[in-house]
Tab-separated table of C-alpha atoms in Angstrom:
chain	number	residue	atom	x	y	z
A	11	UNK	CA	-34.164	22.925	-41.340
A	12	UNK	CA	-34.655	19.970	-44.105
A	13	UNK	CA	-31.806	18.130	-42.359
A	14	UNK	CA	-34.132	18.615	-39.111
A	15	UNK	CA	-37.012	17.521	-41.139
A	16	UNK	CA	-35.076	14.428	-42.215
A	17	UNK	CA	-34.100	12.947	-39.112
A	18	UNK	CA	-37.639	13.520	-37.409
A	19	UNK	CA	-38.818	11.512	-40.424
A	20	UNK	CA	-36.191	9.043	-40.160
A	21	UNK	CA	-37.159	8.770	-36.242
A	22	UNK	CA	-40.559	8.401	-36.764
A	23	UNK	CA	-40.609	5.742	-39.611
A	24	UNK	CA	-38.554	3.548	-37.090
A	25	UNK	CA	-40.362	4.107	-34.078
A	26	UNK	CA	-43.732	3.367	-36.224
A	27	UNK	CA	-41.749	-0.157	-37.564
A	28	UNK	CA	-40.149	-1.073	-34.126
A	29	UNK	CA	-41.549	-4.599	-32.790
A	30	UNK	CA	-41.115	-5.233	-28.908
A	31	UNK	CA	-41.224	-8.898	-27.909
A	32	UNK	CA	-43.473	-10.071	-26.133
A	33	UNK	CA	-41.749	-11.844	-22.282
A	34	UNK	CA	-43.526	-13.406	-19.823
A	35	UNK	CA	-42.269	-14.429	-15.945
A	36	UNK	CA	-43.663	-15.192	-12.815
A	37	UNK	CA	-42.455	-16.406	-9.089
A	38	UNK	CA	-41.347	-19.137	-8.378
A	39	UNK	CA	-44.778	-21.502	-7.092
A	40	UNK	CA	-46.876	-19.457	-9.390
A	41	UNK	CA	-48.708	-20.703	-12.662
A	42	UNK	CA	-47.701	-20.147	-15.886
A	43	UNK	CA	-49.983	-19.465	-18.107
A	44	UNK	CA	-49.096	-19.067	-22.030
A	45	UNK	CA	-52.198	-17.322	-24.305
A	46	UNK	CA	-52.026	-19.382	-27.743
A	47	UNK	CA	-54.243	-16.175	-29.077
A	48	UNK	CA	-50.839	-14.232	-28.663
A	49	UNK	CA	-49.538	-15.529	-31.949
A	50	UNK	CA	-50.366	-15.783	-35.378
A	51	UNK	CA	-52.193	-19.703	-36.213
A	52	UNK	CA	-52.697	-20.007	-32.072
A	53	UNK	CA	-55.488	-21.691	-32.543
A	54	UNK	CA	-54.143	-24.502	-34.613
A	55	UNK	CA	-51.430	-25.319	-31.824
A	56	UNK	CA	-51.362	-28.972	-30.790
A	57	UNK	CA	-48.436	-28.147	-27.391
A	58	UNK	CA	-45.883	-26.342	-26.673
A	59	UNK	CA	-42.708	-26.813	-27.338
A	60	UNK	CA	-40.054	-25.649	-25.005
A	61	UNK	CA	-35.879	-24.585	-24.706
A	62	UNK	CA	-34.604	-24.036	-21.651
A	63	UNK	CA	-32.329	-22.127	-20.577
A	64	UNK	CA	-30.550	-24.411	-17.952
A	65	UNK	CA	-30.550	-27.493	-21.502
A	66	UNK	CA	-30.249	-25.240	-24.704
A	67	UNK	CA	-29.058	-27.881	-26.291
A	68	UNK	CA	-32.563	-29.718	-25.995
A	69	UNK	CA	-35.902	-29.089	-26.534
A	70	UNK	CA	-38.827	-30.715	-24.825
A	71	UNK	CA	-42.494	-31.279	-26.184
A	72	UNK	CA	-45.898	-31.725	-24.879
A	73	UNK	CA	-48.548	-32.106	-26.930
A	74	UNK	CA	-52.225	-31.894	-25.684
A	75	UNK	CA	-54.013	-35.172	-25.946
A	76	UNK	CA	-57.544	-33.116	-26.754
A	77	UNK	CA	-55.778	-31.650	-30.066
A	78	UNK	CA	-52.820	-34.283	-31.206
A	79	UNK	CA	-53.279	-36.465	-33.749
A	80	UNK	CA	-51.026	-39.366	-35.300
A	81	UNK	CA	-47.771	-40.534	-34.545
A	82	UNK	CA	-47.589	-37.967	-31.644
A	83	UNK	CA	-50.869	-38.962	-29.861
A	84	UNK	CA	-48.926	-41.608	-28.270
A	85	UNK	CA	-46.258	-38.626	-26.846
A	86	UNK	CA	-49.523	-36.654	-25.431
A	87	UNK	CA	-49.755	-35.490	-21.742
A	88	UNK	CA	-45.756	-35.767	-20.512
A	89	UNK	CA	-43.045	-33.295	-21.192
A	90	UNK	CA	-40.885	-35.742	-23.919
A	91	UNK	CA	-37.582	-35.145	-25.568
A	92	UNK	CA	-36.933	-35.226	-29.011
A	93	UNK	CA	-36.694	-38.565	-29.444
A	94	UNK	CA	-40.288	-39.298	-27.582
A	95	UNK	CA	-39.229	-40.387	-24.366
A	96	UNK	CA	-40.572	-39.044	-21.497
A	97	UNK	CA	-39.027	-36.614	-19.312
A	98	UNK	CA	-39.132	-37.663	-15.864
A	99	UNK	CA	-37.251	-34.743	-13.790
A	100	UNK	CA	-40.373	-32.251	-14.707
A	101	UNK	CA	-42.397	-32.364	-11.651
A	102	UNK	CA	-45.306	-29.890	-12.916
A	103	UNK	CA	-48.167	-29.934	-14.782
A	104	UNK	CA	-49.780	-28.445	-17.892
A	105	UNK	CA	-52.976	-27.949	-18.463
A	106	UNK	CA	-54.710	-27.331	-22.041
A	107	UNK	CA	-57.544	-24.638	-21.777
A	108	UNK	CA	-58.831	-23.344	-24.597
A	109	UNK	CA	-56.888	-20.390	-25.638
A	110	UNK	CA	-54.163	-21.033	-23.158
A	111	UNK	CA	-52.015	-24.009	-21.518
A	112	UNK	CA	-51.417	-23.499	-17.952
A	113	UNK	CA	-48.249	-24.384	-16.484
A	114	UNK	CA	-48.540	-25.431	-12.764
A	115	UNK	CA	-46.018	-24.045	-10.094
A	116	UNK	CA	-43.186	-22.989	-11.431
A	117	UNK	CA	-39.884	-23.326	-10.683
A	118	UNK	CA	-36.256	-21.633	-11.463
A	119	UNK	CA	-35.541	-24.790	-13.846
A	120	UNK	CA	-39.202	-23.946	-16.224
A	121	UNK	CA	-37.209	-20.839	-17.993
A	122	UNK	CA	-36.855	-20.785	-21.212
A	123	UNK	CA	-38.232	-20.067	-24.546
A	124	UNK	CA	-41.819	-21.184	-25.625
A	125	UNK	CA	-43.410	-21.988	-28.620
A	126	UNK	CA	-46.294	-23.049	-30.118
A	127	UNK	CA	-46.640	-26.775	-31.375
A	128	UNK	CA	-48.233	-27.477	-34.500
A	129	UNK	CA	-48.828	-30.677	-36.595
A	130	UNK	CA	-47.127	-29.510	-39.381
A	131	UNK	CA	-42.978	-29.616	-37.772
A	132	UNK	CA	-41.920	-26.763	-40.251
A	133	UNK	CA	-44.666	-24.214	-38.730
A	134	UNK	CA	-43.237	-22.358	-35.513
A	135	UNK	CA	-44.819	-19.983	-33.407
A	136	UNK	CA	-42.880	-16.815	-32.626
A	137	UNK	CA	-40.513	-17.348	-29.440
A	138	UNK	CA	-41.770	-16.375	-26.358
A	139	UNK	CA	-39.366	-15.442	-23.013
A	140	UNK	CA	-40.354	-17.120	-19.960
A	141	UNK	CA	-38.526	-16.092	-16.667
A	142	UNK	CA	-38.540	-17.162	-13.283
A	143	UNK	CA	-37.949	-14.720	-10.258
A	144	UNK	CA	-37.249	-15.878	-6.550
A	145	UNK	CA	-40.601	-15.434	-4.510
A	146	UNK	CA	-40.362	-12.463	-1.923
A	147	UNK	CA	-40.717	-14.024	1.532
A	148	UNK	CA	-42.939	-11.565	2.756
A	149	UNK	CA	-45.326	-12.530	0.275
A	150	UNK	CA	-48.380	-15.446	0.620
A	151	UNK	CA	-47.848	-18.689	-0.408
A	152	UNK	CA	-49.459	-19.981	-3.292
């Protein structure tokens, strides 16, 4: 019986200390929208910052005009690599609202990890899972 009691405790302590992570995905032609209020310091994010999984060896910025400061206020409103030159396959848009940046029809190539971008380079938001499904034909256009 105490052995019982043991591993009931020993369940219970990690089910109480588990974590999921949080994912996000959408259809293909749908927005994107990423909630800044999901993560810890949200609120201080100046962009996103994003991996992809087609280009892990790259990441690609965008910081919000309304919010950057600095050196990286010239950068603001494009998708840029890391060396600050602007992306030019990205054909989408992002849009900085409030709590949330919304990322305009997606498409298979937007998956990846996100993160929040803050002034300070060492500070990273928590990695967030972004998928892309195909779009059922039976259902509406965006």
């Amino acid at each position: 019986m105490r052995t019982l009691s043991s591993i009931l405790f020993c369940f219970l302590v990690a089910y109480v200390f588990c974590e999921t992570e949080i994912t996000a995905g959408e259809p293909e032609g749908e927005n994107f929208t990423y909630h800044f209020d999901w993560f810890d310091g949200g609120d201080n994010a100046i962009g996103l910052k994003r991996e992809l999984y087609s280009d892990y060896d790259n990441f690609q910025f965008f910081y919000f005009c309304e919010k950057t400061k600095g050196e990286n206020k010239k950068k603001c409103g494009a998708w840029v690599d890391e060396k600050g030159t602007i992306i030019k396959s990205v054909n989408n848009k992002l849009a900085y609202k409030g709590k949330e940046a919304v990322l305009s029809k997606v498409v298979k190539n937007d998956a990846g990890n996100y993160y929040s971008l803050f002034e300070d380079p060492k500070k990273e938001s928590t990695r967030l899972p972004f998928r892309v499904s195909e779009r059922n034909p039976s259902w509406p256009k965006p």
